[in-house]
Coordinates of C-alpha atoms in Angstrom, one line a residue:
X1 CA 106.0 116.0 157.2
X2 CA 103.7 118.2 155.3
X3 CA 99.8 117.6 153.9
X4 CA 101.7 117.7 150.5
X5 CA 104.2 115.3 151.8
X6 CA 101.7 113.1 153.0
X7 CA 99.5 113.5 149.7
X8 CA 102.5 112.2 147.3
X9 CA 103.5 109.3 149.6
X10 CA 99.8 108.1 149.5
X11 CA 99.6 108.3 145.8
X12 CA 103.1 106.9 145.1
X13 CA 102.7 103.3 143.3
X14 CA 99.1 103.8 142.7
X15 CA 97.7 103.1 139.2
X16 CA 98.4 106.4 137.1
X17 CA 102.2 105.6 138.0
X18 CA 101.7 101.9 136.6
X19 CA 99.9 103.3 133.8
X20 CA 102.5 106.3 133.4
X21 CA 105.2 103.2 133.6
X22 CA 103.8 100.9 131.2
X23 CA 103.5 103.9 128.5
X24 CA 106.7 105.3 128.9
X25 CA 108.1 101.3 128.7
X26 CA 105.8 100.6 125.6
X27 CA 106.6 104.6 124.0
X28 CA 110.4 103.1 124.2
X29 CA 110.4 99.6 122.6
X30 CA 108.1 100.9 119.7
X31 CA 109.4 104.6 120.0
X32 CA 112.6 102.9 118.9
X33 CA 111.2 101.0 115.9
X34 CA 109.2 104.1 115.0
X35 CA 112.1 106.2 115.2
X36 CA 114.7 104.1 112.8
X37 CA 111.7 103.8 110.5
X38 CA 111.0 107.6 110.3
X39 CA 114.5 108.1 109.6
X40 CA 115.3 105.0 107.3
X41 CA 112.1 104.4 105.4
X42 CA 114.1 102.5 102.8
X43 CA 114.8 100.1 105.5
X44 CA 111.4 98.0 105.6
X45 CA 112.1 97.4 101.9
X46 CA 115.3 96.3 102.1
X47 CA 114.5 93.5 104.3
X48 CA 111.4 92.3 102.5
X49 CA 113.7 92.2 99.1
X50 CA 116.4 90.3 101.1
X51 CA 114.0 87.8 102.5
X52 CA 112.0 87.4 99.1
X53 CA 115.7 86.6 97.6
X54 CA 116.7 83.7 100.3
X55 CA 113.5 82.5 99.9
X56 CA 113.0 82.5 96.3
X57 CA 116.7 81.1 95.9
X58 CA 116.1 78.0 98.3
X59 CA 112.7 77.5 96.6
X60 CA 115.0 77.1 93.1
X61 CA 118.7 77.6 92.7
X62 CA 118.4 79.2 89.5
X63 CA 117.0 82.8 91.3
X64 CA 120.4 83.1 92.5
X65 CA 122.4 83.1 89.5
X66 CA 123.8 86.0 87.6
X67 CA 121.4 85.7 84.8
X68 CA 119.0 85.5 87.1
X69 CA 119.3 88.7 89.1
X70 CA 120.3 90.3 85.8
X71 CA 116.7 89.3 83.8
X72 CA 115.0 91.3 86.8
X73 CA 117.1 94.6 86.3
X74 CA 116.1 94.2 82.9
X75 CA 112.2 94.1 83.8
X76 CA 112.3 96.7 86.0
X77 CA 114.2 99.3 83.7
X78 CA 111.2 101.5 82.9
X79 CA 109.1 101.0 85.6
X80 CA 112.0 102.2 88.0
X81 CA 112.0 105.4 85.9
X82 CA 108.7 105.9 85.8
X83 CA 109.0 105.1 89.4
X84 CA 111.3 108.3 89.5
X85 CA 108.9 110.4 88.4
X86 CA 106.0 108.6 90.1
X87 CA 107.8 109.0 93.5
X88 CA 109.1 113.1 93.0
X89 CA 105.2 114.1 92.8
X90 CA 104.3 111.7 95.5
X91 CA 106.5 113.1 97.5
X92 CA 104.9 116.7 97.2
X93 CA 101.7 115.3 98.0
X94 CA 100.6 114.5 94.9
X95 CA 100.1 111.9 92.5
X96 CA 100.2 111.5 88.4
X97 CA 98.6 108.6 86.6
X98 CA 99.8 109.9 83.5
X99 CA 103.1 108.9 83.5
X100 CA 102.7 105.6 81.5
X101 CA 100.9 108.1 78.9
X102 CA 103.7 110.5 78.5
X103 CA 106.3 107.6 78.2
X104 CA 104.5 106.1 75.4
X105 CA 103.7 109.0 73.7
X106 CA 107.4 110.6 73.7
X107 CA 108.8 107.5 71.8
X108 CA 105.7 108.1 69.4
X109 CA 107.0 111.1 68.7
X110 CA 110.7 110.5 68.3
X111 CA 110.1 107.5 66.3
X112 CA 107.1 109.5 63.7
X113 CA 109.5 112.3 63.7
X114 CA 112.3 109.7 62.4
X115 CA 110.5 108.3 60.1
X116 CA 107.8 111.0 59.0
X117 CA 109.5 114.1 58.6
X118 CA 113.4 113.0 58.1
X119 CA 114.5 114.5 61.2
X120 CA 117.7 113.2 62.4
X121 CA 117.1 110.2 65.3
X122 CA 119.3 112.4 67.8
X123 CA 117.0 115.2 67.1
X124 CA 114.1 112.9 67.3
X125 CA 115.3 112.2 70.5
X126 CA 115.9 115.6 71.6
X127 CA 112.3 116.3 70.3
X128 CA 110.7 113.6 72.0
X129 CA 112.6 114.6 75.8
X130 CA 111.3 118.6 75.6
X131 CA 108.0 117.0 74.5
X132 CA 107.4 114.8 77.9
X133 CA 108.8 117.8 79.7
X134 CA 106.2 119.8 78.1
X135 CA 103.5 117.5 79.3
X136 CA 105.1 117.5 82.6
X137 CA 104.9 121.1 83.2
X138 CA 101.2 121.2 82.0
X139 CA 100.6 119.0 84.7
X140 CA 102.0 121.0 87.1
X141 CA 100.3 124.3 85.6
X142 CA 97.0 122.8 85.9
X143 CA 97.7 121.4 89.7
X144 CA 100.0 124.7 90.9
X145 CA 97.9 127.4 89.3
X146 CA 94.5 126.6 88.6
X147 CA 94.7 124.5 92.5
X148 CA 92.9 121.3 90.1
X149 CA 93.8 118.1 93.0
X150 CA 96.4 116.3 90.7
X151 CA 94.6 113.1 91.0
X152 CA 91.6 114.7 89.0
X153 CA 94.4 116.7 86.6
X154 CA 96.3 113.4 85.6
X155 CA 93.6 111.1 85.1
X156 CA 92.3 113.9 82.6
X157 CA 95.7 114.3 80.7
X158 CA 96.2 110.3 81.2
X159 CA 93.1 110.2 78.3
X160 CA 93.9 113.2 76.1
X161 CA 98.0 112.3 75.8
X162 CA 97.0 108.1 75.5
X163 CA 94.2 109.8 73.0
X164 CA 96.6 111.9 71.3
X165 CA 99.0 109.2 70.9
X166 CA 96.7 107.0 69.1
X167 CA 95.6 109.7 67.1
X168 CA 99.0 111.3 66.0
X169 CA 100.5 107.7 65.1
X170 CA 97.6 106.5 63.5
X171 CA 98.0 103.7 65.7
X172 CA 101.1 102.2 63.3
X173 CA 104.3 100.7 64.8
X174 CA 107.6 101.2 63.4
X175 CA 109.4 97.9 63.8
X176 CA 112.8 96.3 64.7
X177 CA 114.3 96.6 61.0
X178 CA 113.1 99.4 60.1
X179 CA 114.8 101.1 63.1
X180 CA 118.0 98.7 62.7
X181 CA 118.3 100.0 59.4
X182 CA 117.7 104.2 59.8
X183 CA 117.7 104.4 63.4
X184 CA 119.6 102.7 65.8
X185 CA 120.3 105.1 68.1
X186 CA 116.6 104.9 68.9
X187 CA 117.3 101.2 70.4
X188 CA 120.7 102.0 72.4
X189 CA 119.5 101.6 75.8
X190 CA 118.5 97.6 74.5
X191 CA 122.3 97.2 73.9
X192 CA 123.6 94.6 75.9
X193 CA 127.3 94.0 77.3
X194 CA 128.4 91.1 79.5
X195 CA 129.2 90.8 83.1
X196 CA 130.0 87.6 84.9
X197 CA 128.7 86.2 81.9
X198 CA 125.1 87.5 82.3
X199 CA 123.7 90.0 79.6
X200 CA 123.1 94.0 80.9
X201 CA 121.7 96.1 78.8
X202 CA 122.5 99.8 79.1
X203 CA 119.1 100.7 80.2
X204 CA 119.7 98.9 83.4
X205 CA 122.8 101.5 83.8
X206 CA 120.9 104.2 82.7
X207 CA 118.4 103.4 85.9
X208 CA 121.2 102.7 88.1
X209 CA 122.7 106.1 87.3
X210 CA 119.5 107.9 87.6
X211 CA 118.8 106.4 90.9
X212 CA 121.6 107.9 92.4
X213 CA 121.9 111.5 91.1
X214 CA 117.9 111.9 92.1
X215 CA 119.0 110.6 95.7
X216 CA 121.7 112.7 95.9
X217 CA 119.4 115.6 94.9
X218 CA 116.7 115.2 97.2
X219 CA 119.0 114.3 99.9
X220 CA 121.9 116.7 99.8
X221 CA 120.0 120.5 97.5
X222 CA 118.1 123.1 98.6
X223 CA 115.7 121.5 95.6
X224 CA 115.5 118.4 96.9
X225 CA 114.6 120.3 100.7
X226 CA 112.0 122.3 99.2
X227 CA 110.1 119.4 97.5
X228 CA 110.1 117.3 100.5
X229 CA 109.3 121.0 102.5
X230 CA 106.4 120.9 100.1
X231 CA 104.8 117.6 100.8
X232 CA 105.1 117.7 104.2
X233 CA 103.5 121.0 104.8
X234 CA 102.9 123.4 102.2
X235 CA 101.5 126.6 104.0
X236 CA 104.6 126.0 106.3
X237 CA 107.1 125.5 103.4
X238 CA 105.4 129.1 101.3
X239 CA 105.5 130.6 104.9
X240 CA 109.9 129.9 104.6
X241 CA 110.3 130.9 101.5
X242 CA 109.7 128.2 99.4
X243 CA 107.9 129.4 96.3
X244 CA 104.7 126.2 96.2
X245 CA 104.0 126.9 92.6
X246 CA 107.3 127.3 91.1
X247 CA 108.7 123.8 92.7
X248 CA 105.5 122.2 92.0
X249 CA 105.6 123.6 88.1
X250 CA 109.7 122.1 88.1
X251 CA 108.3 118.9 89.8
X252 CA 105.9 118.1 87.7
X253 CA 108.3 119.1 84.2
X254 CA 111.3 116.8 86.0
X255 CA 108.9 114.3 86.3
X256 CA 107.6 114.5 82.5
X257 CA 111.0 114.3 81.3
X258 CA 111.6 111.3 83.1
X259 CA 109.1 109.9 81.8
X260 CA 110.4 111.0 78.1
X261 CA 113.7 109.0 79.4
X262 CA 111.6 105.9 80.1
X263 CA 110.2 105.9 76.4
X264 CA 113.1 106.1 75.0
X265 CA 114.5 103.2 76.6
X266 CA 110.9 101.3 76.2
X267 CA 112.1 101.1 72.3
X268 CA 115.4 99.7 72.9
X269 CA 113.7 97.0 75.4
X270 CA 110.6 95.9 73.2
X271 CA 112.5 96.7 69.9
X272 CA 110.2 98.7 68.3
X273 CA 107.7 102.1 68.6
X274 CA 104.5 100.7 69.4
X275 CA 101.6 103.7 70.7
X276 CA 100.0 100.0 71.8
X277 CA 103.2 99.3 74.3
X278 CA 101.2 98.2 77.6
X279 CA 103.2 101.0 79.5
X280 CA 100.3 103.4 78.5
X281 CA 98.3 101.3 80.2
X282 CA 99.9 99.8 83.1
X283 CA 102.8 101.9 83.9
X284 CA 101.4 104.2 86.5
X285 CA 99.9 101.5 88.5
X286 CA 103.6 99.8 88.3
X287 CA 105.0 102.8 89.1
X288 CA 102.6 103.6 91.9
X289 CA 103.2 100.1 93.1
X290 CA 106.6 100.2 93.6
X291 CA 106.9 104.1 95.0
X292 CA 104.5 102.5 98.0
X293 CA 106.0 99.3 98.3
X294 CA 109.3 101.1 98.9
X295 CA 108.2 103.0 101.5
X296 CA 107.4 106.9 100.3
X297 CA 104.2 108.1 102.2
X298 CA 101.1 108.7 99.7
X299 CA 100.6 111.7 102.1
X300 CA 104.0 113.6 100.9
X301 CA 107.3 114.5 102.7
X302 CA 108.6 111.4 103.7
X303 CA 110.5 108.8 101.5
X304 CA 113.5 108.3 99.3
X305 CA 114.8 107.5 95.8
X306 CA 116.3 104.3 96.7
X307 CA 113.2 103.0 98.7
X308 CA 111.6 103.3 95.7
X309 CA 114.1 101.4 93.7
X310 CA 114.5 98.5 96.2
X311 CA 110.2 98.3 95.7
X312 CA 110.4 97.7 92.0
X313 CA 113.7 95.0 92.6
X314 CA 110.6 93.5 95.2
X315 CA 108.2 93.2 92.7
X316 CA 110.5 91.8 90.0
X317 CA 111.7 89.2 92.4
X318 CA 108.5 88.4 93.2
X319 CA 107.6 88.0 89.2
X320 CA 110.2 85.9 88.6
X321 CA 110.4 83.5 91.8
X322 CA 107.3 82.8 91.8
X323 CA 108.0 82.0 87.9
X324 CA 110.8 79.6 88.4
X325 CA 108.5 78.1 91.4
X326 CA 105.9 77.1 89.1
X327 CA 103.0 79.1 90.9
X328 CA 100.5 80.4 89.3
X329 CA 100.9 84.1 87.8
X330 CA 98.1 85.1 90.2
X331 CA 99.9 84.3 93.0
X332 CA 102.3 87.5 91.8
X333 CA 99.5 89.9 92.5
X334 CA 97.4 88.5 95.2
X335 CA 101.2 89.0 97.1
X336 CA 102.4 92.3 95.5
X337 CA 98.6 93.4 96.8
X338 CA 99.5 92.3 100.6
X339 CA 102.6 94.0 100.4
X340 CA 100.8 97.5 98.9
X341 CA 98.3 97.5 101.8
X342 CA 101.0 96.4 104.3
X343 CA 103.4 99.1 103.2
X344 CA 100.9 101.8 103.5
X345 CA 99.6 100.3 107.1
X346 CA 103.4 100.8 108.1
X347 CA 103.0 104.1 106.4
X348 CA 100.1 105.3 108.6
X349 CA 101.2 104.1 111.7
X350 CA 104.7 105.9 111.5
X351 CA 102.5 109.2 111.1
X352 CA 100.4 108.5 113.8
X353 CA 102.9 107.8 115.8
X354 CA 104.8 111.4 115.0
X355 CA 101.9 113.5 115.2

C-alpha cells in the first residue's frame, strides 16, 4: 500500500467527511425547496391564498359563497391592474410609485374632456389611454436616459401628475347622472352580469383577461425575455443584445397605459370621476403590496404575472374574512404587514441560496 494509500485510509470518516456529509444532506432537503421555489415563485402564494380561504370559510360560512368570492374580485379590479404595471417595472429592477397618480389622472382627463370640450366619450377614452402611456414613457425617459434611480423619478412625478390632476380638474367631480345621462360608456367596466347568481362586473373580466395575455408575454416573447433579461442583469442583458434603454422606455409606457386601463375602470367601480378617488393616494402601496406578496423579487428578474394576481386575491381575502369574522380592521394590516416582510424574507433567501 502506498503513503498515499495509507494517507486517505487514515482520513477516511474523519470530520471534514461528516461535515462534507451533513452539507451535501442539508444542500438536498432545502436544495429541493429552493429549487421548486426558484422555478415556481407563484407557488408560495398559492398556498397562503388556499389556506387563508379554508380558514376564513370555517371561521364563517358566508366566505365561501359565490357572492362572496365574487365581492373580492370586485375589490381587487384596479389594484390587480395596477399591480400589472407595478410588477413589469419591478421586474426590471425598478419600482414606480406613481402608478396610483397616473390612474387617477387618466379618468380626469377622459371625463373633463367629455364634459369640457364635447369630445366624444370613446375619444375621451382614447385620449385619456395615450395620455397614461405618455406619462409612462416619461418615466422611463427620465430612469433609461438621464440614469435618475426610478424610486427618486416616480416619487417626483407621483407629486407633479397628483398636482396636475388637482389643478387641471379644479378639484370638481363629475357624478353618477351626469355620466348616466352623456356618458355611459365611461362606467362600462361597472356593468354587472350574473353567474351562479352572484354579480360580476366586467372589470373583473377585464383583469382576468389582462392577467393572462401579460403572462403569456413575459413567459412565452422575446419581450417578455428581455425584461426579465433586464432585471436580472443589465450589463449582461446590453452585452446579448438587449437594447437597456429601449425596453426600459417600452416598460415603463406599457406600464402607464395600464395604469390608463385601471382609471378607466375606477369610474365604472366608484361611479363617478373624482381627482379625490383614494387610488392617487393608496394605489401604489396596494399595488406594491400585492407584486411582493405574490412573490416577484424587489431586486428584478424573478417573478410572474399570476403570482402577482394570486397576492392581491390574498389581500382581498384577508379584507374581507377578517370582515365577516368581526376583527377589527387593524387586524387587516398588522397581517398583510407579516405577510410583506415574510414574502420578501422568502425572497432573499431564494437569492442567497442561488448565488
Amino acid at each position: 500500500m502506498s503513503d498515499a494509500d495509507n494517507y486517505e485510509a487514515s482520513t477516511r470518516g474523519g470530520k471534514s467527511d461528516a461535515q462534507a456529509e451533513f452539507e451535501y444532506e442539508e444542500k438536498g432537503l432545502l436544495g429541493r425547496i429552493h429549487s421548486i421555489l426558484h422555478h415556481s415563485p407563484a407557488l408560495v402564494p398559492l398556498i397562503v391564498l388556499v389556506l387563508a380561504v379554508i380558514v376564513f370559510g370555517l371561521l364563517n360560512a358566508n366566505f365561501w359563497r359565490v357572492a362572496t368570492l365574487s365581492l373580492i374580485f370586485q375589490q381587487i379590479g384596479i389594484v390587480g391592474i395596477l399591480g400589472i404595471a407595478q410588477s413589469l417595472v419591478i421586474l426590471t429592477a425598478g419600482i414606480d410609485l406613481s402608478v396610483g397618480a397616473m390612474a387617477v389622472l387618466s379618468s380626469v382627463i377622459m371625463g373633463q374632456f367629455t364634459f369640457r370640450y364635447g369630445i366624444p366619450p370613446s375619444a375621451a377614452i382614447v385620449i385619456g389611454l395615450a395620455a397614461g402611456t405618455a406619462m409612462g414613457a416619461l418615466n422611463g425617459v427620465l430612469v433609461a436616459k438621464l440614469r435618475i434611480p426610478p424610486f427618486i423619478t416616480t416619487l417626483g412625478t407621483w407629486q407633479i401628475f397628483l398636482a396636475a390632476n388637482y389643478i387641471y380638474s379644479a378639484n370638481e367631480t363629475i357624478r353618477s347622472q351626469e355620466l348616466d345621462a352623456e356618458a355611459p360608456v365611461l362606467k362600462f367596466w361597472g356593468s354587472t352580469f350574473e353567474v351562479f347568481d352572484a354579480r360580476v362586473t366586467y372589470g373583473v373580466v377585464l383583469l382576468l383577461v389582462l392577467v393572462a395575455i401579460m403572462a403569456y408575454i413575459l413567459r412565452h416573447t422575446a419581450w417578455g425575455r428581455h425584461v426579465y433579461a433586464v432585471g436580472d442583469d443589465e450589463e449582461a442583458a446590453q452585452l446579448s443584445g438587449v437594447n437597456r434603454s429601449r425596453q426600459l422606455i417600452q416598460v415603463y409606457a406599457l406600464a402607464g397605459f395600464f395604469c390608463a386601463i385601471a382609471g378607466w375602470v375606477m369610474i365604472g367601480r366608484f361611479g363617478s370621476v373624482s381627482p379625490s378617488a383614494s387610488t392617487g393616494q393608496l394605489g401604489n402601496i396596494q399595488a406594491i403590496t400585492a407584486v411582493v406578496i405574490g412573490g416577484i423579487s424587489l431586486f428584478g428578474g424573478r417573478g410572474t404575472i399570476v403570482g402577482m394576481f394570486l397576492g392581491a386575491l390574498i389581500v382581498g381575502a384577508f379584507e374581507m374574512g377578517l370582515r365577516l369574522a368581526g376583527a377589527d380592521a387593524q387586524w387587516t394590516y398588522l397581517l398583510i404587514g407579516v405577510l410583506i416582510i415574510a414574502a420578501v424574507a422568502v425572497d432573499q433567501w431564494i437569492r442567497k441560496a442561488s448565488a
